[in-house]
Coordinates of C-alpha atoms in Angstrom, one line a residue:
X1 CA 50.0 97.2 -15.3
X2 CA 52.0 96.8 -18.3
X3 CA 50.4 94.0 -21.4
X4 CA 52.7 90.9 -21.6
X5 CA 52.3 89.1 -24.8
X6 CA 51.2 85.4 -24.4
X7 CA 54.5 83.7 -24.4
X8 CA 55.5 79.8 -24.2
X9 CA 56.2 78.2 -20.7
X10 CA 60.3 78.3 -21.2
X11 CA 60.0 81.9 -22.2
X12 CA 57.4 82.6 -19.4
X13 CA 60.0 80.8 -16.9
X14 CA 63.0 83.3 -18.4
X15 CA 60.7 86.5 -18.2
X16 CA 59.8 85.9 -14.4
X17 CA 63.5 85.8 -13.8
X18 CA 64.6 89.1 -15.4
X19 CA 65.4 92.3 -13.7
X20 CA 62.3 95.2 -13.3
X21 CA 62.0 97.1 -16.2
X22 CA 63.9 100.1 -16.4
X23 CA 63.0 103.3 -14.9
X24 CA 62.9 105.2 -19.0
X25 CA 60.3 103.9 -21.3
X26 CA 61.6 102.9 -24.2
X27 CA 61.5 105.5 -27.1
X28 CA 60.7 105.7 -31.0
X29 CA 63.5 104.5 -31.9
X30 CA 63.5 101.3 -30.3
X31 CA 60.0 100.9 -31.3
X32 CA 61.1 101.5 -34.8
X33 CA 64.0 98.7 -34.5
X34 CA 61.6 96.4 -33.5
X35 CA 59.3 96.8 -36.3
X36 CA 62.0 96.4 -38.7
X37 CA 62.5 93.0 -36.9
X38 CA 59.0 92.1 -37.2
X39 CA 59.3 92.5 -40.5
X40 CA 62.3 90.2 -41.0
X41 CA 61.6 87.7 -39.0
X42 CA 58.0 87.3 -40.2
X43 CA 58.1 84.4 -43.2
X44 CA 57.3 85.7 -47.0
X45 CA 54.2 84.0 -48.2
X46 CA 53.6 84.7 -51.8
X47 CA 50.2 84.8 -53.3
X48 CA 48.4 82.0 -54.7
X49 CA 49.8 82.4 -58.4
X50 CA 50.7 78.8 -60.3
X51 CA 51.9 76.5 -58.5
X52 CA 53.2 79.1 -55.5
X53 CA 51.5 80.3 -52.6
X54 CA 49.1 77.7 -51.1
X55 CA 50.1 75.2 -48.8
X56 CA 49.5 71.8 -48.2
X57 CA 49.4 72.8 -44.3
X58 CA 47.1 75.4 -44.9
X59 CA 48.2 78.4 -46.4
X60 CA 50.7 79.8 -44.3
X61 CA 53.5 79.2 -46.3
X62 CA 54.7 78.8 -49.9
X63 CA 54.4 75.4 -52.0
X64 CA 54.4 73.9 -54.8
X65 CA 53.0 70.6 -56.0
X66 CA 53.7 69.8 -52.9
X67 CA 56.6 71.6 -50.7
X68 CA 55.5 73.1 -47.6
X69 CA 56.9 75.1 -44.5
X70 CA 56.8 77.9 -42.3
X71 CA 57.3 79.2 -38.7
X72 CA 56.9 77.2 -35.3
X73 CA 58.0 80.4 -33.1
X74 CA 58.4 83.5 -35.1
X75 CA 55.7 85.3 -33.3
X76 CA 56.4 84.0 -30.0
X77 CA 60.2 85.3 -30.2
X78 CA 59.4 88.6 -32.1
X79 CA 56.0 90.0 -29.4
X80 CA 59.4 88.9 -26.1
X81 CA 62.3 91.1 -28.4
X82 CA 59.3 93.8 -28.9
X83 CA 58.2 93.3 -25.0
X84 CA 62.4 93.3 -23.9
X85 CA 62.7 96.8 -26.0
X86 CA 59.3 98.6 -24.4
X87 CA 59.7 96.5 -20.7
X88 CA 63.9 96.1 -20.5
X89 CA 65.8 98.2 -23.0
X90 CA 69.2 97.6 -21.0
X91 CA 68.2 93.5 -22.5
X92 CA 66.6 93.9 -24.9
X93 CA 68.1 96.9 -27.4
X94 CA 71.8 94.5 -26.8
X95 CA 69.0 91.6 -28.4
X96 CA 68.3 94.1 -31.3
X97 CA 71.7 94.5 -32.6
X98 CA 72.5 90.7 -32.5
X99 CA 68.7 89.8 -34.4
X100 CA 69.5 91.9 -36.4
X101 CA 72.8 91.4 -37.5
X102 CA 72.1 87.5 -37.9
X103 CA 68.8 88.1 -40.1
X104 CA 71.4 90.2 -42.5
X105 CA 74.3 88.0 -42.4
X106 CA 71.7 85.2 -43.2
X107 CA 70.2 87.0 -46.3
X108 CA 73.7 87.7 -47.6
X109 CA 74.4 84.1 -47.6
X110 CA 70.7 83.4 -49.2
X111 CA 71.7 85.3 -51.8
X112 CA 74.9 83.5 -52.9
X113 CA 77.2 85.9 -51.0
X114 CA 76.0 88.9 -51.6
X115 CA 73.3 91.3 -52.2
X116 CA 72.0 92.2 -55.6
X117 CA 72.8 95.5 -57.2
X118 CA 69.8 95.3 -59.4
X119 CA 66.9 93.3 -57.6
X120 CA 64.0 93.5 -60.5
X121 CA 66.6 91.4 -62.6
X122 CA 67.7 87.7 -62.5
X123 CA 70.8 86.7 -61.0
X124 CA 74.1 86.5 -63.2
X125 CA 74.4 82.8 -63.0
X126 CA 76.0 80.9 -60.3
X127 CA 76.6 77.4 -59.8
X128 CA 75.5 75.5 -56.6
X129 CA 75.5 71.6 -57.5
X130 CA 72.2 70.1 -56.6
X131 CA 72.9 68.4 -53.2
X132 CA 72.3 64.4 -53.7
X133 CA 69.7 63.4 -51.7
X134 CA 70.3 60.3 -49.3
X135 CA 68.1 57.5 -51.6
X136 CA 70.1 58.6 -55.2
X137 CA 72.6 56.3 -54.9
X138 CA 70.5 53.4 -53.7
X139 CA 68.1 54.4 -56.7
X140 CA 70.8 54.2 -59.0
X141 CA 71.7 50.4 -57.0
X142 CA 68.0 49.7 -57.6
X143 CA 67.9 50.6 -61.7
X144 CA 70.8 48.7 -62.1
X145 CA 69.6 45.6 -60.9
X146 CA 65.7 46.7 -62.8
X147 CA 66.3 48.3 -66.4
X148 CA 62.5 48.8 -66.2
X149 CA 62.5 51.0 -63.0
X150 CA 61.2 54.6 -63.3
X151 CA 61.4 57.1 -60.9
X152 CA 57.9 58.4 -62.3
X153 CA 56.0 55.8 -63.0
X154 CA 56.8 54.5 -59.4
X155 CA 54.9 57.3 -57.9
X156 CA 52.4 57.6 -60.8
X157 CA 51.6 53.9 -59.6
X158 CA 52.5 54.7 -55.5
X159 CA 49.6 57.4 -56.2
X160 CA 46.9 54.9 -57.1
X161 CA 47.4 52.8 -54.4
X162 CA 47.4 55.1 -52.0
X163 CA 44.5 56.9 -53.0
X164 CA 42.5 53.5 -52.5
X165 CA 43.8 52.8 -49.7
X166 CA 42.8 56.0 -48.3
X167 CA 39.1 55.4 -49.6
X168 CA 39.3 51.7 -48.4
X169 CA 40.2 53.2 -44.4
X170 CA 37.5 55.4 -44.6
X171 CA 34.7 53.1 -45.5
X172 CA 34.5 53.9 -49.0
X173 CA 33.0 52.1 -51.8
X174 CA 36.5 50.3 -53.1
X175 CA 37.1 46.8 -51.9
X176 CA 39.9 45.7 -49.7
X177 CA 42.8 46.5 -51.5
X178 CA 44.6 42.7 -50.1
X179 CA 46.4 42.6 -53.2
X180 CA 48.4 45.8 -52.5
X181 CA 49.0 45.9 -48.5
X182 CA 50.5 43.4 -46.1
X183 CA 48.0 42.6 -43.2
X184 CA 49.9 44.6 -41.0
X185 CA 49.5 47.7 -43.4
X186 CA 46.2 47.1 -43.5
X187 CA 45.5 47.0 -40.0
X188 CA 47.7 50.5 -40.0
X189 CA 45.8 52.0 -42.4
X190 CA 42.2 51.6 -40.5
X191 CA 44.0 52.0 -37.4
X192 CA 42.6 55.8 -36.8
X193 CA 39.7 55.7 -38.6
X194 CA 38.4 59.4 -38.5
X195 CA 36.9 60.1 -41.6
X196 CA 33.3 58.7 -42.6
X197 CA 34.5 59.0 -46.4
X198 CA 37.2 60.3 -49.0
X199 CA 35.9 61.9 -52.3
X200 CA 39.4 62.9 -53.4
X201 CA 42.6 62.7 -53.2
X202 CA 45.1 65.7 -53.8
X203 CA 48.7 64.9 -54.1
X204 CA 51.1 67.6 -53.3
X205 CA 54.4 65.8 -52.9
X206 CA 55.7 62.2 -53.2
X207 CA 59.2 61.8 -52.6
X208 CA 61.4 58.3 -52.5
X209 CA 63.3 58.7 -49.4
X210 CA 65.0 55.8 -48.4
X211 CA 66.0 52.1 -50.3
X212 CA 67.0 49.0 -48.8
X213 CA 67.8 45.9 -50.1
X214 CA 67.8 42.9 -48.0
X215 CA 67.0 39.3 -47.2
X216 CA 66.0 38.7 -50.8
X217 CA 63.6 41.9 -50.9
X218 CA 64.1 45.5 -52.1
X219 CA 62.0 48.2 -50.2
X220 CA 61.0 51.4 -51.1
X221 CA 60.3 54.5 -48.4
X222 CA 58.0 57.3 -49.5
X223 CA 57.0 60.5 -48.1
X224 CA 53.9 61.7 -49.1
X225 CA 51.9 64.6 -48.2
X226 CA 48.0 65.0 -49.6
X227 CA 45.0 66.6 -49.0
X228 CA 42.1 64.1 -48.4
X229 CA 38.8 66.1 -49.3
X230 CA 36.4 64.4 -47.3
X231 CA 33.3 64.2 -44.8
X232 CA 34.0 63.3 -40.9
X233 CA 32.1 60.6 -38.7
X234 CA 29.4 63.4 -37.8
X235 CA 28.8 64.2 -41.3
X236 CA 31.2 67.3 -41.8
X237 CA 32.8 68.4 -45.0
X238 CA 36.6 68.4 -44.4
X239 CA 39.5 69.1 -46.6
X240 CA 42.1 67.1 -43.9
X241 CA 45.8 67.3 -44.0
X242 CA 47.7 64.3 -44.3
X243 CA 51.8 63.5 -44.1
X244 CA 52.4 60.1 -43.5
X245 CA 55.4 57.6 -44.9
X246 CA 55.0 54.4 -46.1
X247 CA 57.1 51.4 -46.8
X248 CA 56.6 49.5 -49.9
X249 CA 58.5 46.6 -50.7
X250 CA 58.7 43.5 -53.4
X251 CA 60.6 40.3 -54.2
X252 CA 64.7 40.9 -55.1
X253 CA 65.3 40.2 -58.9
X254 CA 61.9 41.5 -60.6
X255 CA 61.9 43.9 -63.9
X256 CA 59.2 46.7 -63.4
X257 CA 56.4 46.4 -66.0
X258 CA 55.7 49.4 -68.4
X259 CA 53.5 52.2 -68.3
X260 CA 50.6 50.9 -69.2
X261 CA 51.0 48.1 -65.9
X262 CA 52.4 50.6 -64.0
X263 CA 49.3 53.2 -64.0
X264 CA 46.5 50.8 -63.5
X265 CA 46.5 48.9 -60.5
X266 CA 46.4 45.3 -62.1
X267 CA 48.9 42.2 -62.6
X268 CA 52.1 43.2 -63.1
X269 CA 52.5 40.1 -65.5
X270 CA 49.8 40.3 -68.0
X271 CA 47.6 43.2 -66.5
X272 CA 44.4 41.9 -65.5
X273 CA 42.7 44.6 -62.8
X274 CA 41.1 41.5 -60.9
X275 CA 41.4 41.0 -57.4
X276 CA 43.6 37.6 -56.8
X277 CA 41.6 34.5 -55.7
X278 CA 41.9 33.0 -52.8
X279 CA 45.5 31.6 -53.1
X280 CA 46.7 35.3 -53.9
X281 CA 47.2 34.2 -58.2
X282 CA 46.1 36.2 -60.6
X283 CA 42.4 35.1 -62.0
X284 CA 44.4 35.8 -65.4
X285 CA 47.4 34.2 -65.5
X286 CA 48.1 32.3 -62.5
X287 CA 51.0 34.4 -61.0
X288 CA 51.3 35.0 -57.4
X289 CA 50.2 38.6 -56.6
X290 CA 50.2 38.4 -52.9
X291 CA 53.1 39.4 -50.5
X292 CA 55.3 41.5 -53.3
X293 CA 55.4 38.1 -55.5
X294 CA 55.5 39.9 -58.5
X295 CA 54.9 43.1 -57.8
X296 CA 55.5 46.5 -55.2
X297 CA 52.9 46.0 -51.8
X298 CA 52.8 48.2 -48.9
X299 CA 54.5 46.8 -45.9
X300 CA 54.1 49.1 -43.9
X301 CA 53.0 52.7 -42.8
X302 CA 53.1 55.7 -40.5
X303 CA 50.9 59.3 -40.0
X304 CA 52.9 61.9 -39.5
X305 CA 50.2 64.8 -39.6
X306 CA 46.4 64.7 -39.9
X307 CA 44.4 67.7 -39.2
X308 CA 41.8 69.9 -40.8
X309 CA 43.1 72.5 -43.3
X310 CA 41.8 75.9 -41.8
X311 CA 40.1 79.2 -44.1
X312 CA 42.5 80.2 -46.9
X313 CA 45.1 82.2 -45.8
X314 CA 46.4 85.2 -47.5
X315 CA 49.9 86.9 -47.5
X316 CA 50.6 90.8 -48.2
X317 CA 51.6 91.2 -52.0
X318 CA 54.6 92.8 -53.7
X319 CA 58.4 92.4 -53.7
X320 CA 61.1 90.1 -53.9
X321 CA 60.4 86.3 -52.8
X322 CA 63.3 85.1 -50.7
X323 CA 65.0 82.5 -53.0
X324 CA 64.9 85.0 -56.2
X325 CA 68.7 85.6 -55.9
X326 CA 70.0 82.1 -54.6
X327 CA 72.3 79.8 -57.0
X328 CA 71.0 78.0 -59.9
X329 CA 70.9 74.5 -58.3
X330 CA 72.6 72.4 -60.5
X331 CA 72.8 68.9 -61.7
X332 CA 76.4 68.1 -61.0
X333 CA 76.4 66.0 -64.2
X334 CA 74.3 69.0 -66.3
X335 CA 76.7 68.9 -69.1
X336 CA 77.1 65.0 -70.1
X337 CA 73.3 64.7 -69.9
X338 CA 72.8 67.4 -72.1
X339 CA 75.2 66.3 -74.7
X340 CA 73.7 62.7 -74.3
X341 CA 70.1 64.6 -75.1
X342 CA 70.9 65.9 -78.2
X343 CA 73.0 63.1 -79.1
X344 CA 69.8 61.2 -79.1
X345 CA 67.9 64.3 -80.5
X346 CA 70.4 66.3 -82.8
X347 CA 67.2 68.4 -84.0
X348 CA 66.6 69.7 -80.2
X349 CA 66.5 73.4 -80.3
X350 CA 66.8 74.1 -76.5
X351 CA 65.8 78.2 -77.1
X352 CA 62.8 77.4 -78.6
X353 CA 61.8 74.8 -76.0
X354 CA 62.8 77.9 -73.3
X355 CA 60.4 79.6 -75.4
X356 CA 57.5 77.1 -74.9
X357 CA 58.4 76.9 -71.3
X358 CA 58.1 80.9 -71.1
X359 CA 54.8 80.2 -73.5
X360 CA 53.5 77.6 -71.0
X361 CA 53.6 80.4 -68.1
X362 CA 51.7 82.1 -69.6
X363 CA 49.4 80.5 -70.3
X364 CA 48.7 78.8 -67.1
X365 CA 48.7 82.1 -65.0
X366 CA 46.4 83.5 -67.5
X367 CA 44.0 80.5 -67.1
X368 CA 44.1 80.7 -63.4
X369 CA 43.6 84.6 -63.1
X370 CA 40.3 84.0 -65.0
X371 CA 39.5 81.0 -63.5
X372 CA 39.4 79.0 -66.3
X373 CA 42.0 76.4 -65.8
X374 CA 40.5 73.9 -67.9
X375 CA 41.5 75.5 -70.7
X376 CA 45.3 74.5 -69.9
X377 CA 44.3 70.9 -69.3
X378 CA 46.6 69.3 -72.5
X379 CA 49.8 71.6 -70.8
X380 CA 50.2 69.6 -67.2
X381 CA 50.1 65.7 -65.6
X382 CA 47.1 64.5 -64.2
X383 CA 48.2 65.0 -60.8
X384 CA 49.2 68.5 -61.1
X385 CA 46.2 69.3 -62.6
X386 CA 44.5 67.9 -59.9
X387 CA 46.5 69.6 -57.2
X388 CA 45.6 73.7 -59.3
X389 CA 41.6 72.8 -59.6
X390 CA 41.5 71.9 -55.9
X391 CA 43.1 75.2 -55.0
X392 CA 41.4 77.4 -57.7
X393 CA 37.8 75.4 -55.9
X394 CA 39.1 76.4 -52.4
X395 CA 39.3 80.3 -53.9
X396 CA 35.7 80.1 -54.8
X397 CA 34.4 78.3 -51.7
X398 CA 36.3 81.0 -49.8
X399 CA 34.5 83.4 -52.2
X400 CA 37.7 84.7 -53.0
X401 CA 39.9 85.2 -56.5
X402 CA 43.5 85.0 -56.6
X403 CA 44.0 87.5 -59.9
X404 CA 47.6 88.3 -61.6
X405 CA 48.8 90.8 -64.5
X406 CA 51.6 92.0 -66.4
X407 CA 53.4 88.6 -66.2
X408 CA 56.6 88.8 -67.6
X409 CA 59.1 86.2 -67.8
X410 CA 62.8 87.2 -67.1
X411 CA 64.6 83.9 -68.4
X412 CA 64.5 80.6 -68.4
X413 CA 67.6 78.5 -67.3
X414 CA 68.4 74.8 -67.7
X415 CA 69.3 72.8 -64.2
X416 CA 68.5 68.8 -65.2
X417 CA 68.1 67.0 -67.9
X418 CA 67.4 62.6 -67.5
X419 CA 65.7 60.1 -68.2
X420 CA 65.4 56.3 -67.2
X421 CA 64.0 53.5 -69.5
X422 CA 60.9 55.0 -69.9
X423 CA 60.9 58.7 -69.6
X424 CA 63.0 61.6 -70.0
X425 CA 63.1 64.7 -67.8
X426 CA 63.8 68.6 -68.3
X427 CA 63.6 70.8 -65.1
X428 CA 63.8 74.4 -65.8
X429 CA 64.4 77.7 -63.3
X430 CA 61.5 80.0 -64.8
X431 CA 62.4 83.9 -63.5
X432 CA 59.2 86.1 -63.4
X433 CA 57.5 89.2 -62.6
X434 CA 54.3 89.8 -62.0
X435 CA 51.4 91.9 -60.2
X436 CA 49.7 89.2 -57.5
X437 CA 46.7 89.7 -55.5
X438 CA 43.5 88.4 -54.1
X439 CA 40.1 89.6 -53.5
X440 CA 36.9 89.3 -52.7
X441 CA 34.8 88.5 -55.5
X442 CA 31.4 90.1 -54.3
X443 CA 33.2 93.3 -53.6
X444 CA 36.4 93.6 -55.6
X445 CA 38.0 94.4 -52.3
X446 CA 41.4 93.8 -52.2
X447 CA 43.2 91.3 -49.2
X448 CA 45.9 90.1 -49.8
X449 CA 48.5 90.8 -52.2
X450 CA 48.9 94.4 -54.5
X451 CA 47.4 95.2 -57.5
X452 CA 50.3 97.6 -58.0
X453 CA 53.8 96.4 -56.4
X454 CA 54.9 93.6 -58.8
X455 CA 56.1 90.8 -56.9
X456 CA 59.2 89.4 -58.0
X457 CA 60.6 85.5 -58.1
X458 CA 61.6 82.1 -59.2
X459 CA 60.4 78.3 -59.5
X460 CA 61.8 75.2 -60.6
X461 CA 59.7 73.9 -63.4
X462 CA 59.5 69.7 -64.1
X463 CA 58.6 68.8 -68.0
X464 CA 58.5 64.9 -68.3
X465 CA 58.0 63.0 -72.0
X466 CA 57.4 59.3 -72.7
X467 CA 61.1 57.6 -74.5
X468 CA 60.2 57.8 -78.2
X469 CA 57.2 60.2 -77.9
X470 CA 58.4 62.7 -80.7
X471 CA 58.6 59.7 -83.0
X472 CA 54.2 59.4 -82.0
X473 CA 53.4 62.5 -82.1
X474 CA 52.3 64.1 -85.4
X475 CA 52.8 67.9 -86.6
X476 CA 50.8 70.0 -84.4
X477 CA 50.6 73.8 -83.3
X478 CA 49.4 75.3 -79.7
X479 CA 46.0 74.1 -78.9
X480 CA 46.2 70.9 -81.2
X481 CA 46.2 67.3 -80.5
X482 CA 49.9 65.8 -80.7
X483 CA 48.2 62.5 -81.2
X484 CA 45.9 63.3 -84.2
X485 CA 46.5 67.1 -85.0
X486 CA 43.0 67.8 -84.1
X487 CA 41.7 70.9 -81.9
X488 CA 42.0 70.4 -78.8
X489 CA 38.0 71.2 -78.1
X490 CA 36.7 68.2 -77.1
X491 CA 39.7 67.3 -74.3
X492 CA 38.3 65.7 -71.2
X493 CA 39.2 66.7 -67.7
X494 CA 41.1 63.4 -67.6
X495 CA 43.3 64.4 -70.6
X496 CA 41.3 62.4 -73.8
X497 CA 41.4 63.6 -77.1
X498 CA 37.9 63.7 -78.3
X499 CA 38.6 62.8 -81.9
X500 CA 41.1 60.5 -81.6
X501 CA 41.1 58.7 -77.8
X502 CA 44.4 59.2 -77.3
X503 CA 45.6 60.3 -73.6
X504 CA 47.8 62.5 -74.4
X505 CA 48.3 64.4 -70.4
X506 CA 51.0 61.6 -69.5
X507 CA 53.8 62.6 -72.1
X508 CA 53.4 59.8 -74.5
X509 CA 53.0 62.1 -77.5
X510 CA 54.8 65.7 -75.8
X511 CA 56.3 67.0 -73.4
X512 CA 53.8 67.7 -70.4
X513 CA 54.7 69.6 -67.1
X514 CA 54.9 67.8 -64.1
X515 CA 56.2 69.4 -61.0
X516 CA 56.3 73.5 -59.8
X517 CA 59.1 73.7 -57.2
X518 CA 59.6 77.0 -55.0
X519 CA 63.1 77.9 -55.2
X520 CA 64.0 77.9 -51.3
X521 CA 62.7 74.1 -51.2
X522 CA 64.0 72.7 -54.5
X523 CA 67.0 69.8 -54.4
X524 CA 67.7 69.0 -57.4

């Protein structure tokens, strides 16, 4: 009796209708074709260098503080072509020829239209205008109406409130967070209480996804996916998976506070961190903080996805990565934003900040080979900081180390430059080269990656400065405080000099980087 793979019910229902198999087994060659489109269709997963190769659902697919994908049916389709080619060959070599001829056709057009003559070096450059996602314009509506709105301080503070809500649903010590959620997000956000407690929170994206402005509010949709490292009802250590959107909205015709009111979750109008009394005003000041009075509240919010994160999943090593030869995706508006940068910075030498972004590489992917990522601490934001440690302590619970050589940078290319009232933003398209693999720390043994085929790619690097931060930041070398011009030796894990108290992890004093983007899920 010939072995069916385990197939879905539509696919069962198709199989049970198809002709007996032929009377000739199919031969080598056919098996052949089929393993070529095993290969094909099968996703590449890189390994778990910087910023690339875990994923916030689990491993199976590439990210990067905080995109995610990967295959629903691969395996399901590939085991009935393999089972058509051995079982049917009349079907099923006819299949071959058209798989195979759409898995080229679609790598041709991956690869801007053609295939690379030279695949170990960067594309020539090629523009593809960054596609505008469906909330830019009503963001730009929004910071015309609000000179103080930020794009990242607006998640910086989305992030807080989340995580407490997120402790606050699972029992944890933080009060009820009444000041920052309707009562009907509040009653959302216990509404599946499955978790006992939440010891962290790790953010790996948060994207604004949708504006409205209407009936004398604005609103404000976010998609947000995060890792809740946590411990179940029954008293189990989890690391859960969580994509959910939320709704925040305030009153029409408020300014957004600064920084230091928009990263502490406190009064928008004189920043006291005190709950509201019981007429929702500020202890402080008096001023209504109830209902999006004078400041963003959740109105409302959904769970997309909440399960378990399974054992680290690894990937084979070496090669090309998918998006290495795809267009530079451009800001459509590169050029006027640049000459408005150096406009208000006539001293900007853009090589030598592409030489601290190829330094910065470096430098993190030598820190997370040895495992020592706390020596890169004054190089990244809190949250992306955050997002590498809880990967690099998945690794060692796994017993497992993620180690990488011979990095070489192939160029750096500029793709956005902006800023809003109180930040400006660089992002970068870092080409690199490098030898990736895992093992087993006990044994050295080797699985997953090569320790000899270099594997080959590219990523969107973020680098975000406070407005006016060269003007507080003293001389300083590598390794030095841009605050006081003091070693760096005594920097906290929650980015404080130790000489001078100065947080310097945010980009008030230099630029800091923010975001790792993999190149097939970057949007400009």
């Amino acid at each position: 009796m010939s072995r069916r793979p385990l197939l879905s019910a539509p696919l069962a229902w198709l199989l049970a209708r198809l002709p007996p198999r032929a009377a000739r087994p199919a031969g080598p060659l056919l098996l052949a074709g089929a393993a070529v489109v095993l290969l094909l269709l099968v996703p590449a997963v890189a390994e778990a260098r910087v910023g690339g190769g875990q994923s916030y659902s689990g491993g199976s697919s590439r990210s990067s503080g905080g995109s995610s994908g990967g295959s629903s049916g691969g395996g399901d389709l590939t085991g009935l072509l393999i089972w058509l080619l051995i079982e049917h060959p009349a079907i099923g070599v006819p299949v071959l020829l058209v798989v195979v001829a759409v898995v080229v056709v679609k790598r041709w057009s991956e690869s801007g239209g053609g295939f690379a003559p030279t695949p170990t070096q960067p594309p020539r450059v090629v523009r593809r205008d960054a596609p505008r996602p469906r909330a830019e314009a009503g963001l730009a509506a929004l910071r015309a109406r609000d000179s103080g709105f930020s794009e990242v301080l607006f998640i910086d503070f989305f992030q807080l409130v989340y995580a407490r809500g997120r402790r606050h649903a699972a029992g944890g010590g933080d009060g009820p967070p009444v000041a920052w959620f309707t009562e009907k997000a509040r009653d959302q956000l216990v509404g599946a209480r499955r978790l006992k407690t939440v010891d962290d929170v790790i953010f790996g994206a948060v994207r604004i996804v949708g504006v409205a402005a209407s009936g004398g509010r604005d609103q404000l949709t976010v998609e947000v996916e995060a890792n809740l490292v946590a411990t179940s009802r029954d008293d189990r250590p989890v690391h859960a998976l969580r994509r959910e959107r939320w709704v925040l909205g305030r009153a029409a015709g408020l300014t957004s506070p600064g920084p230091d009111r928009m990263r502490v979750l406190g009064c928008a109008a004189c920043g006291a961190v005190e709950e509201p009394d019981l007429a929702g005003r500020c202890p402080a000041c008096g001023v209504s903080r109830m209902d999006g009075a004078s400041h963003w509240i959740v109105d409302e919010l959904r769970v997309l996805e909440d399960r378990d994160l399974g054992p680290t999943q690894l990937a084979p090593g070496g090669g090309i990565e998918p998006g290495y030869h795809r267009p530079d995706v451009l800001d459509p508006q590169l050029a006027l934003h640049k000459r408005e940068f150096l406009t208000r910075h006539p001293d900007h030498d853009w090589h030598a900040f592409e030489e601290r972004v190829a330094t910065t590489f470096r430098a993190l992917q030598a820190a997370w080979s040895a495992g020592r990522f706390e020596t890169t601490r004054a190089l990244q934001s809190d949250n992306l900081f955050q997002v590498h440690r809880f990967w690099l302590a998945r690794y060692r619970r796994d017993g497992l180390a993620n180690r990488l050589a011979d990095v070489e940078v192939q160029c750096v290319r500029l793709v956005r430059v902006d800023r809003d009232a109180w930040t400006e933003r660089v992002v970068v398209r870092v080409f690199a080269k490098m030898r990736d693999w895992t093992e087993r720390v006990a044994t050295g043994e080797v699985v997953g990656g090569s320790r000899d085929a270099p594997r080959i790619f590219s990523e969107y690097w973020t680098f975000v400065r406070a407005i006016g931060a060269q003007d507080r930041a003293v001389a300083h070398g590598p390794g030095e405080c841009p605050a006081c011009g003091a070693p760096l030796d005594q920097l906290s894990m929650a980015g404080v000099c130790g000489h001078c108290g100065a947080k310097i992890t945010t980009g008030d004093f230099d630029w800091v980087l923010s975001r790792i983007e993999q190149d097939e899920a970057y949007r400009g």
